[in-house]
XYZ file of C-alpha atoms in Angstrom:
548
model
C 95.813 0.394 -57.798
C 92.780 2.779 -59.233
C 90.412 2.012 -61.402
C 90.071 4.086 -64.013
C 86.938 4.565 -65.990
C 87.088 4.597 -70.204
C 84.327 6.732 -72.151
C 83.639 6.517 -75.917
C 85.301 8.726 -77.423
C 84.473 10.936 -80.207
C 85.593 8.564 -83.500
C 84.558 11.128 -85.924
C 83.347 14.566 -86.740
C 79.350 14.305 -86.234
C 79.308 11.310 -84.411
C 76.905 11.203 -81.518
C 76.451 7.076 -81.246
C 78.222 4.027 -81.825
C 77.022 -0.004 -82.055
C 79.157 -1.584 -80.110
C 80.121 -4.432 -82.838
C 83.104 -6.690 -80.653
C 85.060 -6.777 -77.706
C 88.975 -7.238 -78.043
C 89.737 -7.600 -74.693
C 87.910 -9.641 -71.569
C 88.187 -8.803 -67.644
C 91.698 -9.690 -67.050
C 93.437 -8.887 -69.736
C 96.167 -6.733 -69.826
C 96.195 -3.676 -72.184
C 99.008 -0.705 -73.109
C 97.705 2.772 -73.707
C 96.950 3.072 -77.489
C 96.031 -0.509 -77.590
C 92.531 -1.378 -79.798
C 89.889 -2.718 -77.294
C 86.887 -2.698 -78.855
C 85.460 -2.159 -82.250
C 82.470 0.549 -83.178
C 80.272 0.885 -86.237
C 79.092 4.556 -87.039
C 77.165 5.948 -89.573
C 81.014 6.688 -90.990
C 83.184 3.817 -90.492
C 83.873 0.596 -88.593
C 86.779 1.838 -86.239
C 89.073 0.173 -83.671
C 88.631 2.128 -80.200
C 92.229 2.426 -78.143
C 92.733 2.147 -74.678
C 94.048 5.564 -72.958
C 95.608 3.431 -70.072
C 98.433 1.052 -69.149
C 96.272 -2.122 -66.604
C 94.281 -4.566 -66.614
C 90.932 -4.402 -67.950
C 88.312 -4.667 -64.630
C 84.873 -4.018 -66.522
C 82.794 -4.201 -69.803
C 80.337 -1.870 -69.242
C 78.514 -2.325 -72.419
C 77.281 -5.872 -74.661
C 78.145 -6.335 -77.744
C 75.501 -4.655 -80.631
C 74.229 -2.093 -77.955
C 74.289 1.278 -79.120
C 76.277 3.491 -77.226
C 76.051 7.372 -77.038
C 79.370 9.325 -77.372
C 80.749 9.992 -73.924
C 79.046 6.723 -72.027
C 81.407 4.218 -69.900
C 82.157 1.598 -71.806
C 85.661 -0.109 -69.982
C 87.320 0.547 -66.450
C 90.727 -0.529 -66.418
C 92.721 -1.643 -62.865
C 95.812 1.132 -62.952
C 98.800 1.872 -61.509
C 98.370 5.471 -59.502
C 101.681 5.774 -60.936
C 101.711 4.318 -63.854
C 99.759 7.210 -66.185
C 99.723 10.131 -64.154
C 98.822 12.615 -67.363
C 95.711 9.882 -68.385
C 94.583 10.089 -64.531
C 94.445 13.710 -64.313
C 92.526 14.019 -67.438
C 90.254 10.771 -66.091
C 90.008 13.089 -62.955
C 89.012 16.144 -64.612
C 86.079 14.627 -66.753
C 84.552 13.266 -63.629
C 85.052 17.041 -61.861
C 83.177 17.853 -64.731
C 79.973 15.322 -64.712
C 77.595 17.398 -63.250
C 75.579 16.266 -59.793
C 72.567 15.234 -61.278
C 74.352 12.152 -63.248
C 76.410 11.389 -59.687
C 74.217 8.162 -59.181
C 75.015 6.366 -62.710
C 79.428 6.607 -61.833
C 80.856 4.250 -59.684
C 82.929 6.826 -57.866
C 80.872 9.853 -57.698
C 81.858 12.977 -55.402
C 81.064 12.758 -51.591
C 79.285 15.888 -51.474
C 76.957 14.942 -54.670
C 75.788 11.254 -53.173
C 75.073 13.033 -49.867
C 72.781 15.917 -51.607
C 70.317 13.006 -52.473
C 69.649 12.263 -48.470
C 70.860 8.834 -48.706
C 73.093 7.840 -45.456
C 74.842 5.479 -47.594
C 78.466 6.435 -49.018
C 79.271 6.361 -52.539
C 79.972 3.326 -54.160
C 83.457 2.103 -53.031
C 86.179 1.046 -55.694
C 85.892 -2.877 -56.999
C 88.017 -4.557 -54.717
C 91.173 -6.494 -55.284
C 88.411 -9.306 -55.215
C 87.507 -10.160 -58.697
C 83.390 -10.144 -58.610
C 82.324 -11.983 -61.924
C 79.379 -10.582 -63.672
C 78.473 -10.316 -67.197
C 77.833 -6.316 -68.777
C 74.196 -6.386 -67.935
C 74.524 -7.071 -64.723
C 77.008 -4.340 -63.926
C 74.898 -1.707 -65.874
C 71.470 -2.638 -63.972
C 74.620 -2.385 -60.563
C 75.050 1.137 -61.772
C 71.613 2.217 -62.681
C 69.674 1.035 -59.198
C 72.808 2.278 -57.525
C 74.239 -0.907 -55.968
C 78.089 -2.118 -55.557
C 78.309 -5.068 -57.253
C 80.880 -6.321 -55.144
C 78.548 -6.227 -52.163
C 75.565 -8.607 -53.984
C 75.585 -12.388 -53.122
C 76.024 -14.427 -56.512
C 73.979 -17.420 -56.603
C 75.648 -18.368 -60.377
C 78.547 -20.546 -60.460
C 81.219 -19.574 -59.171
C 79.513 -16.688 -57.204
C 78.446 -14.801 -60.605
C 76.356 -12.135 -60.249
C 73.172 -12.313 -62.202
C 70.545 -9.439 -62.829
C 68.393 -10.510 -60.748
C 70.670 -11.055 -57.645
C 71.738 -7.308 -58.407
C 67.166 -6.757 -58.256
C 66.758 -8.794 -55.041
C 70.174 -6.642 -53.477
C 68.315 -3.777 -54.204
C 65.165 -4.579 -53.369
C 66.193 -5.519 -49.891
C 67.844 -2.320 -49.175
C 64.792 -0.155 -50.771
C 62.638 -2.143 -48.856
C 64.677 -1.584 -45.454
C 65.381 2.107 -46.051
C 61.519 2.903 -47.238
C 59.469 0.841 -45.451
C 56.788 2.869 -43.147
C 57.244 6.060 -44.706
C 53.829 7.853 -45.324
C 55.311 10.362 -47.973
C 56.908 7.874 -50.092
C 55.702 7.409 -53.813
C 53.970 4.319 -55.142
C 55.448 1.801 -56.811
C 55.625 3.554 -60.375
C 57.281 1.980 -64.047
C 60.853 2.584 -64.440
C 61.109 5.412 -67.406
C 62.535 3.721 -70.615
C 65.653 6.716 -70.767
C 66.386 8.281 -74.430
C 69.562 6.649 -75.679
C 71.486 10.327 -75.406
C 73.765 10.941 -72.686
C 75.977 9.125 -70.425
C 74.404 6.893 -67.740
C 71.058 6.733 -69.680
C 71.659 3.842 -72.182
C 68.731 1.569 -70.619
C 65.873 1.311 -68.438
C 66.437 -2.481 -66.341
C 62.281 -3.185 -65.246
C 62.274 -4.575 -61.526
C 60.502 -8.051 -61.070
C 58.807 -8.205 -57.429
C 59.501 -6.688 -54.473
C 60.488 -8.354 -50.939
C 56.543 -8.341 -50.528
C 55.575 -9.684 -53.695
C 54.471 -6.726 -54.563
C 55.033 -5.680 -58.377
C 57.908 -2.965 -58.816
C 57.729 -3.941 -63.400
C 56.384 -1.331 -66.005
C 53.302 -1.569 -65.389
C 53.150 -3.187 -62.172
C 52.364 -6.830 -62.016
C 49.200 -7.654 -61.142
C 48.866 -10.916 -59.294
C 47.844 -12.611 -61.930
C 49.921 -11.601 -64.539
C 52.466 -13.595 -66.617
C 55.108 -15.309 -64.083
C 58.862 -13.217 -65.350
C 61.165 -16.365 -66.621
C 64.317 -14.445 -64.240
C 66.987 -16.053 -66.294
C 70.609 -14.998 -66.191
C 71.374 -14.878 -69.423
C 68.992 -14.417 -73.018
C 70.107 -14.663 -76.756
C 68.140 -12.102 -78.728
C 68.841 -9.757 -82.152
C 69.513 -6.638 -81.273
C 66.410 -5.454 -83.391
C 64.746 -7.595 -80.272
C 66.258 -5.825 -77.405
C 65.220 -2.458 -79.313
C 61.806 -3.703 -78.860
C 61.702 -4.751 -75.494
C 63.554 -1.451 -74.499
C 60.932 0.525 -76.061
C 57.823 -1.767 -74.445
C 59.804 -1.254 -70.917
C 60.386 -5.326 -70.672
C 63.413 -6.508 -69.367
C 63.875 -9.313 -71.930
C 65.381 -12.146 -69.269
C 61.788 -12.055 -67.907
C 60.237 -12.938 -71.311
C 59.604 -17.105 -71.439
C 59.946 -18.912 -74.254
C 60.721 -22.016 -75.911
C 63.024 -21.351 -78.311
C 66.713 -22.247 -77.532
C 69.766 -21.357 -79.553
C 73.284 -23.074 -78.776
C 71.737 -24.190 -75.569
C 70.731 -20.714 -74.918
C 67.858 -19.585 -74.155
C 66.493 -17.629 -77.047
C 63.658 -14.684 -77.753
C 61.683 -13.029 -80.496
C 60.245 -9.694 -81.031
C 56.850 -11.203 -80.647
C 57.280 -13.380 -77.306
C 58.613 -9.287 -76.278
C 55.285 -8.140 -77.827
C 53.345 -10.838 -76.119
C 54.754 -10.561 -72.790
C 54.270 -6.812 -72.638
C 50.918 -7.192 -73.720
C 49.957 -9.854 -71.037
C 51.619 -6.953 -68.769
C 49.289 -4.155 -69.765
C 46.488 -6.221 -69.957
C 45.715 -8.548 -67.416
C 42.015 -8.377 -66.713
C 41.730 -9.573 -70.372
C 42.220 -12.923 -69.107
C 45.580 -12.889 -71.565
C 47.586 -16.460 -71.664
C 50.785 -16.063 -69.874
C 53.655 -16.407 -72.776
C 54.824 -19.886 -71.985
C 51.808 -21.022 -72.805
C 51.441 -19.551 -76.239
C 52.763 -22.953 -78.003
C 50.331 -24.982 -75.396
C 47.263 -26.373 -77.549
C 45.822 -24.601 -80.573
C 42.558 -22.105 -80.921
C 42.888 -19.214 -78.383
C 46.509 -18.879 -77.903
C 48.096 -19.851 -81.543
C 45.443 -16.572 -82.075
C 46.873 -14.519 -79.766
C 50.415 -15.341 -81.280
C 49.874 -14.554 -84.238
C 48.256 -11.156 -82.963
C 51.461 -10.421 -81.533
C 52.863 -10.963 -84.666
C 50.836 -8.648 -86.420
C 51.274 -5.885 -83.673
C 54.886 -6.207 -84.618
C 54.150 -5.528 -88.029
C 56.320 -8.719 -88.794
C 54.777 -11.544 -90.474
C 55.694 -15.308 -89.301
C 59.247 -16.146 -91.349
C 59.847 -12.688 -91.658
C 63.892 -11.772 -90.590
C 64.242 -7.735 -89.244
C 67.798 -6.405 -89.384
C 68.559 -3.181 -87.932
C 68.419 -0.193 -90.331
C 71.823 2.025 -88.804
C 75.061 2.328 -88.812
C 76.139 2.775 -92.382
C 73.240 1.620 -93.907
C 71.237 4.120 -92.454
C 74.097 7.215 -93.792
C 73.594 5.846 -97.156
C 69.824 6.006 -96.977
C 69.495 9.396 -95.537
C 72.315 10.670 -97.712
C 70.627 9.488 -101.028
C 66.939 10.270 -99.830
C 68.588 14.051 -99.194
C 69.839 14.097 -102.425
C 67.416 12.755 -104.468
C 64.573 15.407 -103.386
C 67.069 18.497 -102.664
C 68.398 18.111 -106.441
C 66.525 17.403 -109.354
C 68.322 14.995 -110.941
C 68.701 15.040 -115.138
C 71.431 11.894 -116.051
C 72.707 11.935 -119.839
C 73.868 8.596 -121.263
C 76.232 7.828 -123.914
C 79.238 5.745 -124.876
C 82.943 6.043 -126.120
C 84.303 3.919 -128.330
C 87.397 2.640 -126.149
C 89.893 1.092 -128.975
C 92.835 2.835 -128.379
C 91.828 2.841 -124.045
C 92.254 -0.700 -124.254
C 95.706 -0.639 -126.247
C 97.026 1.841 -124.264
C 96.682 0.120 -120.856
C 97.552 -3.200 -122.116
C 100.784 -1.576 -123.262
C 101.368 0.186 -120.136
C 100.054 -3.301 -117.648
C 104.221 -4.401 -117.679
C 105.774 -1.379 -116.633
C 102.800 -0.977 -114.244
C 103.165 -4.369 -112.564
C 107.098 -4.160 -112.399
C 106.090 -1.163 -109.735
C 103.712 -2.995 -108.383
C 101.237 -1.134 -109.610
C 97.858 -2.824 -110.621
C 96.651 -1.000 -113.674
C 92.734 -0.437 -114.260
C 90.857 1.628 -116.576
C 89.656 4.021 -113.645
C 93.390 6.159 -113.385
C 92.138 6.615 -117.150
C 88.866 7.533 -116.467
C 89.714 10.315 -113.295
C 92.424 11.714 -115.825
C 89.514 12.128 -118.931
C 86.600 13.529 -116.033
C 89.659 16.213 -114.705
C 89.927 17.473 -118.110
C 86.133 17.699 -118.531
C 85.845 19.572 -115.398
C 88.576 21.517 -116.216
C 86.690 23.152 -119.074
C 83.301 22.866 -117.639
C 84.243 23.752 -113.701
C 80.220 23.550 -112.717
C 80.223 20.477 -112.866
C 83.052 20.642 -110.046
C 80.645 23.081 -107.764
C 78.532 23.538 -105.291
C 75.248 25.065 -104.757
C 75.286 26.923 -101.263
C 71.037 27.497 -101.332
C 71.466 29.654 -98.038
C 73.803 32.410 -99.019
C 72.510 32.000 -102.751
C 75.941 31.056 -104.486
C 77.666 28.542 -106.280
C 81.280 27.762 -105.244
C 82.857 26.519 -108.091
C 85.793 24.069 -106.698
C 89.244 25.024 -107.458
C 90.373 21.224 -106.027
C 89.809 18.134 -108.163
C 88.750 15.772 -105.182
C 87.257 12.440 -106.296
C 85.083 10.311 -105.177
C 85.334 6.526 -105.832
C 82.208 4.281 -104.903
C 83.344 1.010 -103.764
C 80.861 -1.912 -102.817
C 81.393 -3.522 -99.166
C 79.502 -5.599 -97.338
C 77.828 -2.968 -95.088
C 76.975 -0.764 -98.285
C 78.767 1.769 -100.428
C 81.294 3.490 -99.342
C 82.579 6.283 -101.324
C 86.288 7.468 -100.141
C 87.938 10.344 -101.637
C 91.376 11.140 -103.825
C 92.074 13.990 -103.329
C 94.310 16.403 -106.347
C 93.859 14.164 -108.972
C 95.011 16.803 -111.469
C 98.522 15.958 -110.084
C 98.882 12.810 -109.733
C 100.473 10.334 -112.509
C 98.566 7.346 -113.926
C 100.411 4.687 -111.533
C 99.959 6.958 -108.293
C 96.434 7.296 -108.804
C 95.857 3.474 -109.660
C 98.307 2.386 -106.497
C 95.649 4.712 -104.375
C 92.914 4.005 -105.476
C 94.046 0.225 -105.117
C 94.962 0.964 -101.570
C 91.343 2.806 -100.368
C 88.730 -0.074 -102.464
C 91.046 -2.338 -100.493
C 91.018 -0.987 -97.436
C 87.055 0.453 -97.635
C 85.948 -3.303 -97.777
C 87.688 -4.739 -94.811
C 86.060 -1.382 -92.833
C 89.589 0.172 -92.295
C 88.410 3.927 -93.592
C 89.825 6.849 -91.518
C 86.077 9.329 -91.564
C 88.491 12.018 -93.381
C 89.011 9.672 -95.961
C 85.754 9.880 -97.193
C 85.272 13.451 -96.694
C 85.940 17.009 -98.989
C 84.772 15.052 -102.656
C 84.219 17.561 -105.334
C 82.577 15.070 -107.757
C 81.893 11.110 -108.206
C 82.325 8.139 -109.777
C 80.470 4.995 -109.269
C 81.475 1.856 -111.378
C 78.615 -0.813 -111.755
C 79.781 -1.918 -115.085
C 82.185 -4.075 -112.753
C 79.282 -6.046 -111.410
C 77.383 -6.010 -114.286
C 75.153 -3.564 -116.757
C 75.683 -1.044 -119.523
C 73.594 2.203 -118.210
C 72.051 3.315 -115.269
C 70.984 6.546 -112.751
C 73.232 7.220 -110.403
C 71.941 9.108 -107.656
C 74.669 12.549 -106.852
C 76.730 12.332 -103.942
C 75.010 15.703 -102.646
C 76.027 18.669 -101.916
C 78.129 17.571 -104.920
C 76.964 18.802 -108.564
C 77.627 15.481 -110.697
C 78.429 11.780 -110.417
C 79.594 10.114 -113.719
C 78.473 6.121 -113.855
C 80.733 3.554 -116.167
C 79.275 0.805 -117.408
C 81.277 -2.722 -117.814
C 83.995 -2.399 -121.306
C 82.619 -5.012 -123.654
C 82.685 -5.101 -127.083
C 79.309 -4.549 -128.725
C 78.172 -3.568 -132.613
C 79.363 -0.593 -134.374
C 78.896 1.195 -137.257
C 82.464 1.885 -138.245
C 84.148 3.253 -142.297
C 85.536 0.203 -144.058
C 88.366 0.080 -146.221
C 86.144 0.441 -149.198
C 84.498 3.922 -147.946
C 80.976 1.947 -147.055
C 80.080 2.029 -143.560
C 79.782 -1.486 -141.984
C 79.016 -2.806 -138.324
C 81.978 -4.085 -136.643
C 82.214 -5.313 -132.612
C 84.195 -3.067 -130.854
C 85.064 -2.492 -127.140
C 82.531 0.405 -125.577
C 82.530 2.111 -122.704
C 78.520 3.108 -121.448
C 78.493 6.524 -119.484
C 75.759 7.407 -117.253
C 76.068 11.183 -116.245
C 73.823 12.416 -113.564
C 73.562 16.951 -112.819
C 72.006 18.712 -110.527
C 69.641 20.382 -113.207
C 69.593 23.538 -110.735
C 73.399 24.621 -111.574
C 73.940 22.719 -114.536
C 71.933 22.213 -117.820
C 71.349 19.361 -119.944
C 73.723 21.027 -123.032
C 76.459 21.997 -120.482
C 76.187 17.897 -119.372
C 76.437 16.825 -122.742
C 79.208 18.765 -123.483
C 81.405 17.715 -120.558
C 80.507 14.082 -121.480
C 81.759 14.967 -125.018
C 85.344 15.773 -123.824
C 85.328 13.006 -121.316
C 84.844 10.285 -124.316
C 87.156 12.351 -126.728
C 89.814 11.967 -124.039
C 89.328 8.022 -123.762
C 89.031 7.503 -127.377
C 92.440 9.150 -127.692
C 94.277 8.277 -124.372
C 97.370 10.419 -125.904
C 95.313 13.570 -124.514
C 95.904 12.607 -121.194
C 99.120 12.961 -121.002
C 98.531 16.876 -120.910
C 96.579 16.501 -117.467
C-alpha cells in the first residue's frame, strides 16, 4: 500500500482558489477513480471534485469553508502500488516537480531535499497501517511544523491527536535539537503566509514553549491572556479570516459562547484576544473576563467591537465565491461602459395566442413552453439587422468585432446570485429546442450544476425580472458584451386602442415592458431604438418568427 497525495485541481479556466464548501467522503471510506469527493465553490460554479485514485481515503487535509489555492493537498488516499500505475506515475512526477524549497510542507519529500536543511532527522515516513485519528487542523499544523503525526502521543479519546499535542511534539524536539546554541534566532512570530501556493494555506501560532517561554505572535508576555488550548472551536469562516490575519490561532481564544455544545467564537473575542497579545503593559483584561462585571471590561468589548468595524447584532458573511464575480463583473462594467437603457413596451395580443395555441403540442414533447423561446427568436432578428448590438468593443487594438454567432445569455436567479449561462446558435434552433434548453440550464444553474463553459462565449443578454416582479428597470451589460435587453412581467394594463366605431378608446391589454441597456460607446441611442422597434414588431406579430 502507498499513499497517494490528491491536489486541487484546476476546475476552470481562471481559477486560482476554491472554498472548500463539503466533504463527500471521511477517513475510511473507500473511493473509485472518477468518484466526487468533495465539493468547491469558485468565483464560476459550485463543482463536484473527483478522485484520480482507486483506495481508501487516509487524510482530509483541508476543513470545510477554508479557501484553498489551486494545486494545495487537499486528500491522500491509501493505494494499491498496483492498483493505478498511470495515476502513480503522474502522482510521482508532480512531486519530482515541487521544487526544494516547499520539501518541508509534503509528507514524503525527497531524501536529498530534507537533508539540504541540516536536520539529522529523515523525512517524514508514510502513515502507517496504524490508523492515527486527527481532525484536518491538526494534520495541517503536523505538516507545517514538520512533525509525523503518527509519532505524537494523543491525549483525546481514543488517542486523537489534537493541535496542541502536535505544539507540545514539536516543541519538545525544537527544544532538544536547539537548546545551547549561541547562533540560534530568538523566539520570533510565525509569518501569517499569503493564501497562494501549495503548503502556505495558514500560519498555526505556537502557545509556550517547554520553558514557558512564549513561542505566539507576538510572544507572550508573562502576564498576558492565558490561550484556552482547546481541541476543537466553532467559528464563521469570516472569523477564522480574522484571526488568520491578526496571527491568533483561534483554539487559544476563550470565550463563553457555546454552540451545539461546542465551543464557539466571534470576530471580536479574535480582536480582543489579539489585542490583549500586543498590548500587555496596558494592563488589558484577559478575554474570559470580558463578560465578568460591568465598567472597564463591557468598555473594552465593545472597543473590540468597534475595531472590527462590526457593530453588536451585526451578522458578516463572506463577500467571494460567486458573489464576489458578480460584483467585480458589474462594477467593471458599469464604469468601463457608459450605459444609455431605452424603455418601451409591445403590445403582446397575438404573443399570448400564439403560445397558448402552441402549449399542447409543446407539452406532448415534453416541452415546457414560455414566452422567452419567443423573445430570443424576436432579439435574433433585431440583431440580425442591427449586428452592433451583437459586438464587441476591443479598446486595445481599437476595433469592434461585430459577432457573426448569436450566443445568448439567460440570467437566472439562484441562491448564491445570478448566474447567467449561455445558448449558444439561437438562430438555429426551433421554438421547442430552445425552450427544452433553456428549461434544462435555469434548472440546472439553481441547484449549482453549471459546467464554467456553460456560462462562457455570450454575445448578448437577457435578464427577466418581470418574473419576480416590476414593469421597467436598468439592467447593468454583461461586459465586454454591447447590450442586455430586460423584460418586464406580461400583464395586461390600459391602452389606447381603434374601436369599432373609428374613435379611439382605452382598452386593458396584455404588455410586455422592455428595458434596453447599450454601451453608448459603439451604439447610439437611435440605433437602440430602432433594434427595440423590430424586437416588439416581431412579438406583436409572432408569424414573423417563423422566418428566423
Amino acid at each position: 500500500m502507498t499513499i497517494k497525495e490528491f491536489k486541487l485541481p484546476d476546475v476552470g479556466e481562471g481559477v486560482a482558489e476554491g472554498e472548500l464548501v463539503s466533504w463527500l467522503v471521511a477517513p475510511g471510506d473507500r473511493v473509485e477513480e472518477d468518484q466526487p469527493v468533495a465539493e468547491v465553490e469558485t468565483d464560476k460554479a459550485l463543482v463536484e471534485v473527483p478522485s484520480s485514485y482507486d483506495g481508501t481515503v487516509e487524510e482530509l487535509f483541508v476543513e470545510e469553508g477554508e479557501m484553498v489555492p489551486v494545486g494545495d493537498v487537499i486528500i491522500s488516499f491509501r493505494v494499491d502500488e498496483d492498483g493505478d500505475p498511470e495515476a502513480a506515475a503522474g502522482a510521482d512526477a508532480e512531486a519530482d516537480a515541487e521544487p526544494a524549497s516547499d520539501s518541508t510542507d509534503e509528507p514524503e519529500p525527497e531524501p536529498d531535499a530534507t537533508a539540504a536543511e541540516g536536520d539529522e532527522e529523515p523525512a517524514e515516513p508514510d502513515t502507517p497501517s496504524g490508523r492515527t485519528f486527527a481532525p484536518p487542523s491538526a494534520r495541517r499544523l503536523a505538516r507545517e511544523l514538520g512533525v509525523d503525526v503518527a509519532a505524537v502521543d494523543g491525549s483525546g479519546p481514543g488517542g486523537r491527536v489534537s493541535e496542541a499535542d502536535v505544539r507540545a511534539h514539536a516543541e519538545g524536539d525544537a527544544g532538544s535539537a536547539g537548546s545551547g546554541g549561541e547562533d540560534g534566532p530568538d523566539p520570533r512570530p510565525t509569518p501569517t503566509p499569503t493564501d497562494v501556493g501549495s503548503g502556505e494555506r495558514t500560519s498555526a501560532v505556537s502557545k509556550r514553549g517547554a520553558d514557558d517561554s512564549a513561542v505566539s505572535a507576538s510572544t507572550t508576555p508573562a502576564d498576558g491572556p492565558e490561550p484556552a488550548g482547546r481541541e476543537t472551536t466553532l467559528a464563521t469562516p469570516a472569523t477564522r479570516k480574522v484571526a488568520r490575519e491578526r496571527g491568533v490561532d483561534i483554539d487559544d481564544v476563550p470565550t463563553d459562547e457555546t454552540r451545539d455544545g461546542e465551543a464557539f467564537v466571534t470576530a471580536e473575542a479574535v480582536n480582543a484576544y489579539a489585542d490583549a497579545l500586543e498590548s500587555p503593559d496596558e494592563s488589558t483584561p484577559e478575554p474570559a473576563d470580558v463578560d465578568v462585571g460591568a465598567g472597564t471590561d463591557a468598555t473594552a468589548a465593545t472597543g473590540a467591537a468597534d475595531a472590527a468595524g462590526v457593530a453588536s447584532g451585526d451578522e458578516t458573511v463572506p463577500y467571494r465565491g460567486v458573489r464576489r464575480t458578480i460584483g467585480k463583473q458589474m462594477e467593471r462594467s458599469k464604469f468601463t461602459a457608459p450605459h444609455v437603457t431605452h424603455h418601451d413596451t409591445a403590445e403582446v395580443d397575438a404573443l399570448v395566442e400564439a403560445r397558448e395555441e402552441l402549449k399542447p403540442t409543446a407539452e406532448s414533447k415534453g416541452v415546457k413552453l414560455t414566452y422567452m423561446p419567443f423573445v430570443m427568436k424576436a432579439i435574433v432578428a433585431g440583431l440580425k439587422e442591427y449586428p452592433y448590438l451583437n459586438s464587441e468593443l476591443r479598446e486595445d487594438d481599437e476595433e469592434i468585432v461585430l459577432k457573426g454567432e448569436y450566443n445568448l445569455g439567460i440570467a437566472v436567479a439562484t441562491d448564491a446570485g445570478l448566474m447567467v449561462p449561455v445558448v449558444d446558435d439561437v438562430d438555429e434552433k426551433g421554438l421547442f429546442e430552445l425552450a427544452d434548453e433553456v428549461n434544462d440550464l435555469a434548472s440546472r444553474a439553481r441547484e449549482r450544476k453549471l459546467k464554467p463553459a456553460e456560462m462562457k462565449g455570450g454575445t448578448f443578454s437577457i435578464t427577466n425580472f418581470g418574473a419576480i416582479g416590476g414593469e421597467y428597470a436598468t439592467p447593468i451589460i454583461n461586459y465586454p458584451e454591447t447590450a442586455i435587453l430586460g423584460l418586464g412581467a406580461i400583464e395586461e394594463r390600459p391602452v389606447v386602442r381603434e374601436g369599432a366605431d373609428g374613435e379611439s378608446e382605452v382598452v386593458p391589454a396584455p404588455t410586455l415592458p422592455l428595458s434596453l441597456s447599450i454601451d453608448h460607446r459603439v451604439v447610439d441611442g437611435a440605433v437602440a431604438a430602432q433594434f427595440a422597434n423590430t424586437v416588439m414588431e416581431h412579438l406583436e406579430n409572432p408569424l414573423l418568427l417563423l422566418n428566423e
